[in-house]
Short mmCIF file of C-alpha atoms and ligand atoms in Angstrom, two decimals:
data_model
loop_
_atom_site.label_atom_id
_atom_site.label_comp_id
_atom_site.label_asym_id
_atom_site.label_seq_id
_atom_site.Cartn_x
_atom_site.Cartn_y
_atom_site.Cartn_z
CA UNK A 232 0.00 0.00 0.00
CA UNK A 233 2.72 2.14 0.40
CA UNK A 234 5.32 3.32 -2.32
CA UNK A 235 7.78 6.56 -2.93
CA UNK A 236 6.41 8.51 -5.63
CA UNK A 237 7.06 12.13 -4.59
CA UNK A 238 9.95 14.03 -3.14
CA UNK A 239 10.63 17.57 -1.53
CA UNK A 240 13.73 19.59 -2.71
CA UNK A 241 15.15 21.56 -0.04
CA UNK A 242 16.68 24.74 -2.28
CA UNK A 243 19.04 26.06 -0.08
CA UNK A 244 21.19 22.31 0.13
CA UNK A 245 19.87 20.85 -3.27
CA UNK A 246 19.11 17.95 -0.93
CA UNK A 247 15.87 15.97 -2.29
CA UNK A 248 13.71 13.80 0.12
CA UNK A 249 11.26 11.02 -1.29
CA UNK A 250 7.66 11.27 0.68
CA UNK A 251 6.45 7.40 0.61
CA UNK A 252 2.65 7.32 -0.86
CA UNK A 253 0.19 6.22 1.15
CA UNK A 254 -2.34 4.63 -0.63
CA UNK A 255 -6.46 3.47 0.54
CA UNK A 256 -8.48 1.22 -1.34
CA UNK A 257 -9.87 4.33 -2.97
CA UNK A 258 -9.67 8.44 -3.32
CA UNK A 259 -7.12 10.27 -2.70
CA UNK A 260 -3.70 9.09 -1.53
CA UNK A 261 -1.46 11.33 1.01
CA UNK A 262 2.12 11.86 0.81
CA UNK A 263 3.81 10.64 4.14
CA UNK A 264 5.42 13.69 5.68
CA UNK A 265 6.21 12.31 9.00
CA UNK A 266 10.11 12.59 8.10
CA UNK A 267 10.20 15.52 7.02
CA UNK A 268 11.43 17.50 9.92
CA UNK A 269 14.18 14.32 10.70
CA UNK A 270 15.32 14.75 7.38
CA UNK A 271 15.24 18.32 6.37
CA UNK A 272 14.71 20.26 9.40
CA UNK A 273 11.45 21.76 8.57
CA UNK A 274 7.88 21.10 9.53
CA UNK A 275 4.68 21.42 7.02
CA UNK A 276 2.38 24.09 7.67
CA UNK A 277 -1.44 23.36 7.30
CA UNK A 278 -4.09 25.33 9.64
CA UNK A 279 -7.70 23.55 9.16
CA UNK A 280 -5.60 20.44 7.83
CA UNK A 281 -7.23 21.52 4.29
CA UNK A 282 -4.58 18.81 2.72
CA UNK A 283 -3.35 16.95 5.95
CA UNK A 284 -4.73 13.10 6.40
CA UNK A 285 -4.09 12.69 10.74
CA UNK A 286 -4.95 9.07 10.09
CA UNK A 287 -5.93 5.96 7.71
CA UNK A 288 -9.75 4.82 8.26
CA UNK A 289 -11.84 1.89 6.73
CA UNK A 290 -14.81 3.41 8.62
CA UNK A 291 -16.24 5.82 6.28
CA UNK A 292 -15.26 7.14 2.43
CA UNK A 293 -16.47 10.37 1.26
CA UNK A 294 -16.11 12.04 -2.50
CA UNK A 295 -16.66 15.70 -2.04
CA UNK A 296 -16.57 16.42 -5.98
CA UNK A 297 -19.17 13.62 -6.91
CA UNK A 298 -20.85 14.25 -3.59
CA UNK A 299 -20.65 10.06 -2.61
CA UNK A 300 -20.23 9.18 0.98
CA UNK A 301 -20.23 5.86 1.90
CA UNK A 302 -20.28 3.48 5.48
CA UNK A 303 -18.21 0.81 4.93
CA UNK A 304 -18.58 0.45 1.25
CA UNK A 305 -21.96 1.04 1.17
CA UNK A 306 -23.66 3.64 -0.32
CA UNK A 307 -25.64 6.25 2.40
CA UNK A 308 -29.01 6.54 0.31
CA UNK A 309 -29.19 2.79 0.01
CA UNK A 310 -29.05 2.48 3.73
CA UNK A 311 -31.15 5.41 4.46
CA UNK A 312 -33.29 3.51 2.22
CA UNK A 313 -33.26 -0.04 3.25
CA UNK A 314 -31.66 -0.11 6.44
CA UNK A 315 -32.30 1.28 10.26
CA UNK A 316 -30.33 3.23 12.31
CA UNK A 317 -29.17 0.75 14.80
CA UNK A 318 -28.36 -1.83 11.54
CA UNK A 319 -25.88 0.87 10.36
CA UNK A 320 -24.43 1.27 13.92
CA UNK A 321 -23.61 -2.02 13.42
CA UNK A 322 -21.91 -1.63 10.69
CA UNK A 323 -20.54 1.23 11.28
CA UNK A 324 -18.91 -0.48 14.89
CA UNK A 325 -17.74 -3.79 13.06
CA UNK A 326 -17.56 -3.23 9.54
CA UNK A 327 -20.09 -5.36 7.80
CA UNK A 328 -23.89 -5.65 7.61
CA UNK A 329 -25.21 -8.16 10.38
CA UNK A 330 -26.44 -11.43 9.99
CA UNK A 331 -30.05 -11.78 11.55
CA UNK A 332 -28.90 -13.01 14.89
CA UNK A 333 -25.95 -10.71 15.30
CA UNK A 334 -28.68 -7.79 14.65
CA UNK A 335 -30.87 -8.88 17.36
CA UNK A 336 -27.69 -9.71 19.96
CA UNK A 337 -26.58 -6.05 19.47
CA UNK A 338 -30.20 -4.56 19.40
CA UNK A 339 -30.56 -6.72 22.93
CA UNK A 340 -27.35 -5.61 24.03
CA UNK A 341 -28.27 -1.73 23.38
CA UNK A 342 -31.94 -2.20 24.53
CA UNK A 343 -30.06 -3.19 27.98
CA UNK A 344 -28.14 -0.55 28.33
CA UNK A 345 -30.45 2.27 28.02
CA UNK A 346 -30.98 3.27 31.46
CA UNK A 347 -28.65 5.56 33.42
CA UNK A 348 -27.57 5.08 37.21
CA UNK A 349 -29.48 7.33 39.43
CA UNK A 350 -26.23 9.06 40.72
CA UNK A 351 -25.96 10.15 36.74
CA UNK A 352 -29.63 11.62 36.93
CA UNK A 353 -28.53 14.00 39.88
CA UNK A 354 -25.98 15.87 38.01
CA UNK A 355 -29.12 17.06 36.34
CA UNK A 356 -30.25 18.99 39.29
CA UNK A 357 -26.87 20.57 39.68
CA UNK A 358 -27.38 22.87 36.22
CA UNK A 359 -29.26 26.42 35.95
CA UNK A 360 -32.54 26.01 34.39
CA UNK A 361 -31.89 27.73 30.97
CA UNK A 362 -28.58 25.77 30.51
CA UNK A 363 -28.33 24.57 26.70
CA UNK A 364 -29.02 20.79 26.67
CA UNK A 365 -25.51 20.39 24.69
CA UNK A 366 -23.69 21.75 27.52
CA UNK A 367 -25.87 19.28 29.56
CA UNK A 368 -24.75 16.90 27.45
CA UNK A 369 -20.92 17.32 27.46
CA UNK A 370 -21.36 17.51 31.50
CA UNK A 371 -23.37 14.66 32.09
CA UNK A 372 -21.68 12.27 29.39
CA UNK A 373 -18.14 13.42 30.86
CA UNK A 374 -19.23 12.48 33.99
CA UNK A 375 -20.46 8.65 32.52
CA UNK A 376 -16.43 8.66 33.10
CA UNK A 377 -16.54 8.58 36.65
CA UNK A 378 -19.06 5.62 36.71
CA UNK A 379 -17.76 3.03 34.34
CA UNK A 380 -13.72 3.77 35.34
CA UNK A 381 -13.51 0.73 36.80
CA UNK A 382 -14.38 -1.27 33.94
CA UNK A 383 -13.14 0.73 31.28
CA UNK A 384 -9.32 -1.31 30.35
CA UNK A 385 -8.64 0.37 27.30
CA UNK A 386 -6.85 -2.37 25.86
CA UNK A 387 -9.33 -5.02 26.25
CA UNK A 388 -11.37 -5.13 22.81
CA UNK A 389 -14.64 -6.70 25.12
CA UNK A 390 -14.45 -3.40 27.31
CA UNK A 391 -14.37 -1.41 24.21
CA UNK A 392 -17.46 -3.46 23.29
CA UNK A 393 -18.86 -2.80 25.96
CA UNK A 394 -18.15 0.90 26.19
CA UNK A 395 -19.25 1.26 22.35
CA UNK A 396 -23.19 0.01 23.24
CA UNK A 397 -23.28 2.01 26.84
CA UNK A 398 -22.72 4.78 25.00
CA UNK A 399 -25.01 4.53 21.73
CA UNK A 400 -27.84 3.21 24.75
CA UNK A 401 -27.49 6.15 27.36
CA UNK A 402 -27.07 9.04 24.82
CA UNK A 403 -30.82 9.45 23.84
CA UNK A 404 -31.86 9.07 27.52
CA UNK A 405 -28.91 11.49 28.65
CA UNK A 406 -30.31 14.05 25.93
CA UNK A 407 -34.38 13.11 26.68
CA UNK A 408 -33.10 14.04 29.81
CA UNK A 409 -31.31 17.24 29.48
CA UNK A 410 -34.88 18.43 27.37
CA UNK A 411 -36.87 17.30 30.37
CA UNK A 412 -34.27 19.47 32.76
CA UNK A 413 -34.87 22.67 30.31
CA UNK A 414 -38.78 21.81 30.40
CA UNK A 415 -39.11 21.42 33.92
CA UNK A 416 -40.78 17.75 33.39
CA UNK A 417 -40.15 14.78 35.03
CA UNK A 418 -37.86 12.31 33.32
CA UNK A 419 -39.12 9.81 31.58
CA UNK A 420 -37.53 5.81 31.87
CA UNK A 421 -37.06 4.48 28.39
CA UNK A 422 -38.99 1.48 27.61
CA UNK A 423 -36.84 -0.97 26.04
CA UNK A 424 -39.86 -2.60 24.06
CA UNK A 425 -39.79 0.36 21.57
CA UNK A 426 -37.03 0.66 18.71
CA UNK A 427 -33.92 3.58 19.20
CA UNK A 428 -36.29 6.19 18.05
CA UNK A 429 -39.36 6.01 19.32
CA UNK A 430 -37.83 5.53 22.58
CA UNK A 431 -35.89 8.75 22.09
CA UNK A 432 -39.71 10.36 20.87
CA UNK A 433 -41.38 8.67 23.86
CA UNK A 434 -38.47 9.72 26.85
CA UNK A 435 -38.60 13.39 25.36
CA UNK A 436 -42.36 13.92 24.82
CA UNK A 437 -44.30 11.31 26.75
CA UNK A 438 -45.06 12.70 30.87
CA UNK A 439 -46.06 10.09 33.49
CA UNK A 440 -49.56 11.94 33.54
CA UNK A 441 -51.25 10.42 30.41
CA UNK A 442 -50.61 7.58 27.57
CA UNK A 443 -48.52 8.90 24.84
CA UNK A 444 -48.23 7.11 21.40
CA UNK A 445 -45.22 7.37 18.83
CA UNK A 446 -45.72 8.30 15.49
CA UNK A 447 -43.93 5.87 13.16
CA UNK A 448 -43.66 8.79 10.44
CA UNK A 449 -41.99 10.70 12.84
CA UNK A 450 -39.72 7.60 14.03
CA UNK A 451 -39.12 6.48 10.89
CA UNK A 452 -37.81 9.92 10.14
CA UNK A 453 -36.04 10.31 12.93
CA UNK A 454 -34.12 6.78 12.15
CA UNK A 455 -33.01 8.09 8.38
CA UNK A 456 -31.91 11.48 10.28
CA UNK A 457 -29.68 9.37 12.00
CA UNK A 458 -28.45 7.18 9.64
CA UNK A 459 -27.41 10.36 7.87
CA UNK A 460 -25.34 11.84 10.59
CA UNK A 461 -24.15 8.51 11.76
CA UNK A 462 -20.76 8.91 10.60
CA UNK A 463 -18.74 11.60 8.43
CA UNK A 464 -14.88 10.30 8.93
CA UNK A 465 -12.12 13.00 10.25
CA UNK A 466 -14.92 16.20 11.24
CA UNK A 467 -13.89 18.60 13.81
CA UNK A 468 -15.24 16.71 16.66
CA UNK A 469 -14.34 12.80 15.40
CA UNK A 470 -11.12 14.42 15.13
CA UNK A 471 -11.56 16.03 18.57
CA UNK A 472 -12.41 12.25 19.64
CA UNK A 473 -9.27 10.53 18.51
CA UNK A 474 -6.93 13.50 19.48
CA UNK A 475 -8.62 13.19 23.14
CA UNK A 476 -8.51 9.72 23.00
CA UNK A 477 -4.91 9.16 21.74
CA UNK A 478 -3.80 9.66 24.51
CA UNK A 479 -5.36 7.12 26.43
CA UNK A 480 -7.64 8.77 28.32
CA UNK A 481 -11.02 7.60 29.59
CA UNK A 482 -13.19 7.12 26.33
CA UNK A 483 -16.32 9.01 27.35
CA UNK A 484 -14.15 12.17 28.74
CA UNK A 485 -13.01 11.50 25.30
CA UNK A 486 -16.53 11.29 23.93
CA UNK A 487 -17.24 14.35 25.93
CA UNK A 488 -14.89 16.60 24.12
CA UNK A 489 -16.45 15.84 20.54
CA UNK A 490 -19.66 16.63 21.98
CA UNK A 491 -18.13 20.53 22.27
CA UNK A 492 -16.66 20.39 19.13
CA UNK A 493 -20.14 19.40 17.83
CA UNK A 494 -21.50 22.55 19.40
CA UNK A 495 -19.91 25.54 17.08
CA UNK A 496 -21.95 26.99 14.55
CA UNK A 497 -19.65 25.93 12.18
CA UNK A 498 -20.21 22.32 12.72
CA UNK A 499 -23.11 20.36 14.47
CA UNK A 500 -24.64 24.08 15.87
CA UNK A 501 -25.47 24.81 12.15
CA UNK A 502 -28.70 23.01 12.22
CA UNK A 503 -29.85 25.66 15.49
CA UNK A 504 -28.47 28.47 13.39
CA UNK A 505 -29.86 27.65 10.51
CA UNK A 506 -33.51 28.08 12.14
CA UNK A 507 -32.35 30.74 14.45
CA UNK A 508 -31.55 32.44 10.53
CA UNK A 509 -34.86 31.28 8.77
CA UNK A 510 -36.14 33.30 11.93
CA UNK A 511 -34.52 36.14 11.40
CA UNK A 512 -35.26 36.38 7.58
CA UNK A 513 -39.06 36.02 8.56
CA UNK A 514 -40.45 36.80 5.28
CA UNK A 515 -39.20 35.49 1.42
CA UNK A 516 -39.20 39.64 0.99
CA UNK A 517 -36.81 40.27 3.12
CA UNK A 518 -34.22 37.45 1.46
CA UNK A 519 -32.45 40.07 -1.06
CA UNK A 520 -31.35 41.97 1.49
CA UNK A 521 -30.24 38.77 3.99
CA UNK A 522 -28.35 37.58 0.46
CA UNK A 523 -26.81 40.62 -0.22
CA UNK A 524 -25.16 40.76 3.72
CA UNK A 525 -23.90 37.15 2.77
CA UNK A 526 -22.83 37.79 -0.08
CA UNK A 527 -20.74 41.26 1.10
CA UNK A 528 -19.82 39.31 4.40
CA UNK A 529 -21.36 41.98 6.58
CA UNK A 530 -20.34 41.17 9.85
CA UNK A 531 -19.50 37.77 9.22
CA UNK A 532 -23.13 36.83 8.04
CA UNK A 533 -22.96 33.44 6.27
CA UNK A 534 -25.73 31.26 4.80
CA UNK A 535 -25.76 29.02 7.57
CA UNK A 536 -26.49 25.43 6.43
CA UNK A 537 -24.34 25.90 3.15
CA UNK A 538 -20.75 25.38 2.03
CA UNK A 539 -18.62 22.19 3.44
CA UNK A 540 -14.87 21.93 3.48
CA UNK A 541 -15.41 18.41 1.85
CA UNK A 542 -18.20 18.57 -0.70
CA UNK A 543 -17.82 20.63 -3.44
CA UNK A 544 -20.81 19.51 -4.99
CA UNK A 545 -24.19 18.24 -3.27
CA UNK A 546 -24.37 17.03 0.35
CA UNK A 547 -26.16 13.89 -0.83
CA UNK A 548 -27.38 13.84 3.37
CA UNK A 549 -28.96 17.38 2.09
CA UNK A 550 -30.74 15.41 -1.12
CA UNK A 551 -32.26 12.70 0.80
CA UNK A 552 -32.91 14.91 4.10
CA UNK A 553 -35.01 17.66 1.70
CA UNK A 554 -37.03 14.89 0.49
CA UNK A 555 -37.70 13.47 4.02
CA UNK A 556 -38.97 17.03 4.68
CA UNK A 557 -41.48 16.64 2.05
CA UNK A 558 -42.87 13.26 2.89
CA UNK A 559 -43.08 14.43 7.21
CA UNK A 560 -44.40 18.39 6.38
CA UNK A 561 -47.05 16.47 3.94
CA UNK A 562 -47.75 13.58 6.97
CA UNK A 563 -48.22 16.39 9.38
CA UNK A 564 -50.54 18.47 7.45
CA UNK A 565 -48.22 20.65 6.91
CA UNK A 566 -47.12 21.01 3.22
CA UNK A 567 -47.02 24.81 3.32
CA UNK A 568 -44.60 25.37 5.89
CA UNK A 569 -43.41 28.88 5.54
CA UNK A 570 -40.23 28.05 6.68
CA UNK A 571 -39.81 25.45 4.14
CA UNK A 572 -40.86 27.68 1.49
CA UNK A 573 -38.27 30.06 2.85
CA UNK A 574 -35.34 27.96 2.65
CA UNK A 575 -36.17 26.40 -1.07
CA UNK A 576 -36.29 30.28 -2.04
CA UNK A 577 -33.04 30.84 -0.22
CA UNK A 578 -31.96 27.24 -1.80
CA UNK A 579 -32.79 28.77 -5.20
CA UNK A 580 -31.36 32.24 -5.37
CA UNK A 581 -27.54 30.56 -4.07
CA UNK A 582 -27.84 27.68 -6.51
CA UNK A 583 -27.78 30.31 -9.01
CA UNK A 584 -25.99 32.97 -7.83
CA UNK A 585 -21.98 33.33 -8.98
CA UNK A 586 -20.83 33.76 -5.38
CA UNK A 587 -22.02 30.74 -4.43
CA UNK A 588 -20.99 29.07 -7.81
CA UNK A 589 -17.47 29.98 -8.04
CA UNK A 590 -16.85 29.02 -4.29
CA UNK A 591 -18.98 25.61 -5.10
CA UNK A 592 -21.13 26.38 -2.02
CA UNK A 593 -24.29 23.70 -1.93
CA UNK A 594 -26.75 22.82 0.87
CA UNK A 595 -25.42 20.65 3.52
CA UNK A 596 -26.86 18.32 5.99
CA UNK A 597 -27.66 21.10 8.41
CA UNK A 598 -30.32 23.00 6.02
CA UNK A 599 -33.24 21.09 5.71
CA UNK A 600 -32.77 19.05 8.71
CA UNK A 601 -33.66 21.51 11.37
CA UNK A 602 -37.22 22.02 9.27
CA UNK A 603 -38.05 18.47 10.09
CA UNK A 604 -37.08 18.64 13.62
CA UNK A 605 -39.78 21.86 14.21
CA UNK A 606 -41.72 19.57 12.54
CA UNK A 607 -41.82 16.75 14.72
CA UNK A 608 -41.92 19.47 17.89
CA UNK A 609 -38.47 19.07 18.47
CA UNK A 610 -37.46 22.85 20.15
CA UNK A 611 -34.62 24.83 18.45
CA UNK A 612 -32.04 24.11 20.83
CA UNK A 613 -32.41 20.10 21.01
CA UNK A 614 -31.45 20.02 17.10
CA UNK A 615 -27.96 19.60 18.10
CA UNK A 616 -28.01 17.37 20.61
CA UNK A 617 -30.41 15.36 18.01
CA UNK A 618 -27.23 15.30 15.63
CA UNK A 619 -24.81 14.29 18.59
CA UNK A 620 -26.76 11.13 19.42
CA UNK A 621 -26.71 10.09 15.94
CA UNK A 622 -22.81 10.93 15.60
CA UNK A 623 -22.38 9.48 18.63
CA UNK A 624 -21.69 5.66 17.03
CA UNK A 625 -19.38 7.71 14.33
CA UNK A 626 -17.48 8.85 17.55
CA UNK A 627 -17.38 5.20 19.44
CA UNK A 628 -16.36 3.18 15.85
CA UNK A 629 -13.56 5.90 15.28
CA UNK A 630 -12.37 5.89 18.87
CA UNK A 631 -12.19 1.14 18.69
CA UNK A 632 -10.66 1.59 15.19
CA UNK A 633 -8.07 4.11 16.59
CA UNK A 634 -7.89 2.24 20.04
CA UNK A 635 -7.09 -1.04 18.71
CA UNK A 636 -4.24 -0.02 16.01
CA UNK A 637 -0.77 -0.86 18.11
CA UNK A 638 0.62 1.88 15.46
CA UNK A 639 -1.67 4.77 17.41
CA UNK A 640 0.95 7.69 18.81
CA UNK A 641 -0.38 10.20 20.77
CA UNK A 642 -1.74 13.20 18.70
CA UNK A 643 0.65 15.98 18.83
CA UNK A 644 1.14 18.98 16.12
CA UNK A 645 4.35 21.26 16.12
CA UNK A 646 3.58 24.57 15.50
CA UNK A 647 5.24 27.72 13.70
CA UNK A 648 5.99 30.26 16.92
CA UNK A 649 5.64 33.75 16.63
CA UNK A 650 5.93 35.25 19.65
CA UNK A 651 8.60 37.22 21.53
CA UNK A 652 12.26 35.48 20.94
CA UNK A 653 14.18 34.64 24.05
CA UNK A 654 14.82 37.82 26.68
CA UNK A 655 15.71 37.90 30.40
CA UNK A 656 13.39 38.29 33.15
CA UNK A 657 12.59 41.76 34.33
CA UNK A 658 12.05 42.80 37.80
CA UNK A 659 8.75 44.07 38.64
CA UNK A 660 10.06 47.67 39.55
CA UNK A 661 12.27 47.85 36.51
CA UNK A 662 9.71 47.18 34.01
N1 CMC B 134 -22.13 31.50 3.34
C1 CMC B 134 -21.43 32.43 2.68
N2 CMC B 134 -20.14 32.29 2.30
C2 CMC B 134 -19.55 31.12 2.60
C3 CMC B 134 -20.21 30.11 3.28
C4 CMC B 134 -21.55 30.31 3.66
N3 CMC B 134 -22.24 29.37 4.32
N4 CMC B 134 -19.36 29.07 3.46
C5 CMC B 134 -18.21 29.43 2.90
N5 CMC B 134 -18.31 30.69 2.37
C6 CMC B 134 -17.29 31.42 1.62
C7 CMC B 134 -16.22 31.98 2.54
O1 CMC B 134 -16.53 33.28 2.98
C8 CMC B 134 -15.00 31.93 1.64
O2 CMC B 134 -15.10 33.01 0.74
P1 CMC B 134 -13.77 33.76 0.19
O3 CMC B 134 -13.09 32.77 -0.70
O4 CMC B 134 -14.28 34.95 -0.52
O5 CMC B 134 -12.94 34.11 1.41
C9 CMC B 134 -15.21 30.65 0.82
O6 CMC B 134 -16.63 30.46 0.77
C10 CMC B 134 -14.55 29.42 1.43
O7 CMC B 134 -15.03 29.29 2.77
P2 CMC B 134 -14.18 28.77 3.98
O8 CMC B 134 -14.73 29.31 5.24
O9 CMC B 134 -12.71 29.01 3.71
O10 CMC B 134 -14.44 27.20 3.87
P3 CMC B 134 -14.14 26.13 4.98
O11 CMC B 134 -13.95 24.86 4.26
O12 CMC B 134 -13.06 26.58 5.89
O13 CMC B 134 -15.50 26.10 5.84
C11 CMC B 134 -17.71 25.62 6.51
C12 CMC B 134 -16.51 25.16 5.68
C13 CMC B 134 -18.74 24.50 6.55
C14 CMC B 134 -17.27 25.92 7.94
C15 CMC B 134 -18.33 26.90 5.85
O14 CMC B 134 -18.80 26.60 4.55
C16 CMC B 134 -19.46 27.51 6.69
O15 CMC B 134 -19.19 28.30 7.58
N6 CMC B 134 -20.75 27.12 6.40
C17 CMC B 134 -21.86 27.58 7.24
C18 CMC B 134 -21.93 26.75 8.49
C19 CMC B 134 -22.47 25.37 8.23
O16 CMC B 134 -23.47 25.19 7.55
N7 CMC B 134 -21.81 24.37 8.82
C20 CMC B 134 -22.25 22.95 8.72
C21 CMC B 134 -21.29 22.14 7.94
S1 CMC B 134 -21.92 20.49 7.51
C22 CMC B 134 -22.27 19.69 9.00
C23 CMC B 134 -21.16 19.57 9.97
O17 CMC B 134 -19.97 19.70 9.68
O18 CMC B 134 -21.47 19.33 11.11
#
């Protein structure tokens, strides 16, 4: 997999050095640059890692000029198609599609795990009662650390195992709970007789006081959501993951930490921005004038839900999400949604406006998905934490794959410094 096809001239010592290739099974290959600073006494400079691979993956493949993406080989609209959520976790955790009764061990094995030690439930009670359920979440789940250290041996694949299903089974309760907190209802237990989603629905909008029935529209919807954000290989917070968790540390402080990464606007926030903007807009009148602030970058105002630093041509999440829109806004009764209606005008006016054209700036996963949330009564700022129990099995597969390779060094850039060179220490009354 791995053969010397490129080299770096140094130009002040004519000296050349050969960069091995490393090479996937597809896409793009990376030139090996680890040697670089042994051999020619320089480091390579790359803020946002625009052309720096920090690992090799078979988790997840993604094309950002054709706009394919792909878990394990398989193509995402055939499994948002075909499959269910917790089938792709499976995959997505051991790397092929599971036979019948290794789909119903791992759908026991997560249906078990669901509940939360009451200890956990207390932190609850410890936050402010506006807090924003993601910084809920990256509390409560950091704190899962404290619980489970004593059977958490890194090295043993079976605790990994083990780790993996806690985790994909206590995030929807952890963020069903942090809604209930910001609600001020009680919390409801999951019931393990109902699939991933509709126990997510059921602990988030069922109350002890009356029956409450799921929707299967609305769970089905919920479960291609998911499948969509299940996994997107090195993002800011996967990346966050394995640079926590390369260095050994306890893997849900490690989960933790992508959680805030997930957070920015930038990232898994853009889905609550993206509504907070459709807000703000209010009427398809006033969309010149939002474009036109884009478009001049008035005080940083972006089209949130647009542009990707990998896809340079559809999102194909955003495809299949804006048809899911369709098929729940038309379940619900609700096929004139203004906000819909908003963003297909906004969608419209960028897909053919040159600014947006020459800097290949599509809808991503973020723009329609937030419309479907509202939908399904899902408040504003739960849209996030929505997206971080999906990505949450894109976090746990990354964090074995990484875990188990005996190759893994800690995670540790150099840096180009730029601050004062060396001077001597002045006394206070000298200075
Ligand atoms: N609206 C207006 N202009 C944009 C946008 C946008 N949404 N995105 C990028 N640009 C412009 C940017 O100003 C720059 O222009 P110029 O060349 O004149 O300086 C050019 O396009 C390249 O942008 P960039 O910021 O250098 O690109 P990046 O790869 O560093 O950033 C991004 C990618 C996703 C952060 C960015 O496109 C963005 O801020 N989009 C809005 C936020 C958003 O929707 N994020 C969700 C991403 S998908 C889900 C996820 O990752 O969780």
């Amino acid at each position: 997999m791995t053969q010397a096809t490129y080299s770096l001239l140094n130009n002040q010592t004519g000296e050349k050095t050969e960069l091995p290739l490393v090479t996937g099974t597809i896409g793009t290959p990376g030139a090996d640059v680890g040697k670089v600073y042994d051999k020619l006494g320089i480091f390579t400079y790359d803020p946002g890692f625009t052309s720096t691979c920090s690992t090799k993956s078979a988790i997840t493949y993604i094309d950002g000029d054709e706009g394919v993406l792909l878990y394990r080989g398989y193509p995402v609209d055939q499994l948002a198609e075909h499959s269910s959520f917790i089938e792709v976790c499976y995959l997505v955790l051991h790397g092929e599609l599971p036979k019948k009764d290794q789909l119903e061990a791992f759908e026991g094995s997560i249906r078990r795990h669901t509940m939360i030690n009451e200890g956990v439930k207390r932190f609850f009670d410890g936050f402010y009662y506006d807090a924003h359920p993601m910084a809920m979440l990256t509390g409560v789940v950091g704190a899962l650390s404290a619980f489970y250290h004593d059977t958490t041996n890194n090295k043993d694949p079976k605790h990994r195992e083990i780790f993996a299903h806690r985790m994909i089974a206590k995030i929807p309760t952890i963020a069903a709970a942090a809604y209930k907190k910001f609600y001020g209802q009680p919390f409801m237990h999951p019931q393990n007789n109902l699939d991933y989603c509709s126990n997510l629905l059921q602990m988030m909008f069922a109350v002890p006081a009356e029956p409450y029935h799921v929707d299967p529209v609305a769970a089905r919807a919920l479960d291609v959501l998911f499948i969509l954000h299940a996994d997107h290989e090195q993002n800011a917070s996967t990346s966050t993951v394995r640079m926590a968790g390369s260095t050994g540390c306890n893997p849900y402080a490690a989960i933790s930490s992508g959680i805030a990464a997930l957070w920015g606007p930038l990232h898994g926030g853009a889905n609550e921005a993206v509504l907070n903007m459709l807000d703000e807009i209010g009427d398809a009148k006033h969309v010149p004038e939002f474009m036109n602030k884009v478009k001049n970058k008035v005080e940083g105002v972006r089209l949130m839900g647009f542009g990707h630093r990998v896809y340079k041509n559809f999102d194909p999440r955003a495809k299949i999400i804006r048809e899911q829109c369709h098929k729940v806004l038309k379940h619900l009764g609700k096929e004139n949604d203004p906000k819909m209606e908003l963003a297909l005008k906004l969608e419209e006016i960028a897909l053919s406006d040159d600014y947006f054209k020459q800097r290949k700036l599509y809808p991503n996963v973020d723009f329609y998905s937030g419309i479907i949330y509202e939908a399904l009564g899902i408040p504003v700022n739960m849209f996030t934490p929505m997206f971080a129990v999906a990505r949450t099995v894109g976090w746990c597969a990354h964090w074995m794959e990484m875990t188990a390779d005996s190759s893994t060094r800690i995670a540790r850039p150099r840096q180009v410094y730029t601050g004062a060179p060396v001077r001597n220490y002045v006394p206070c009354d000298q200075r």
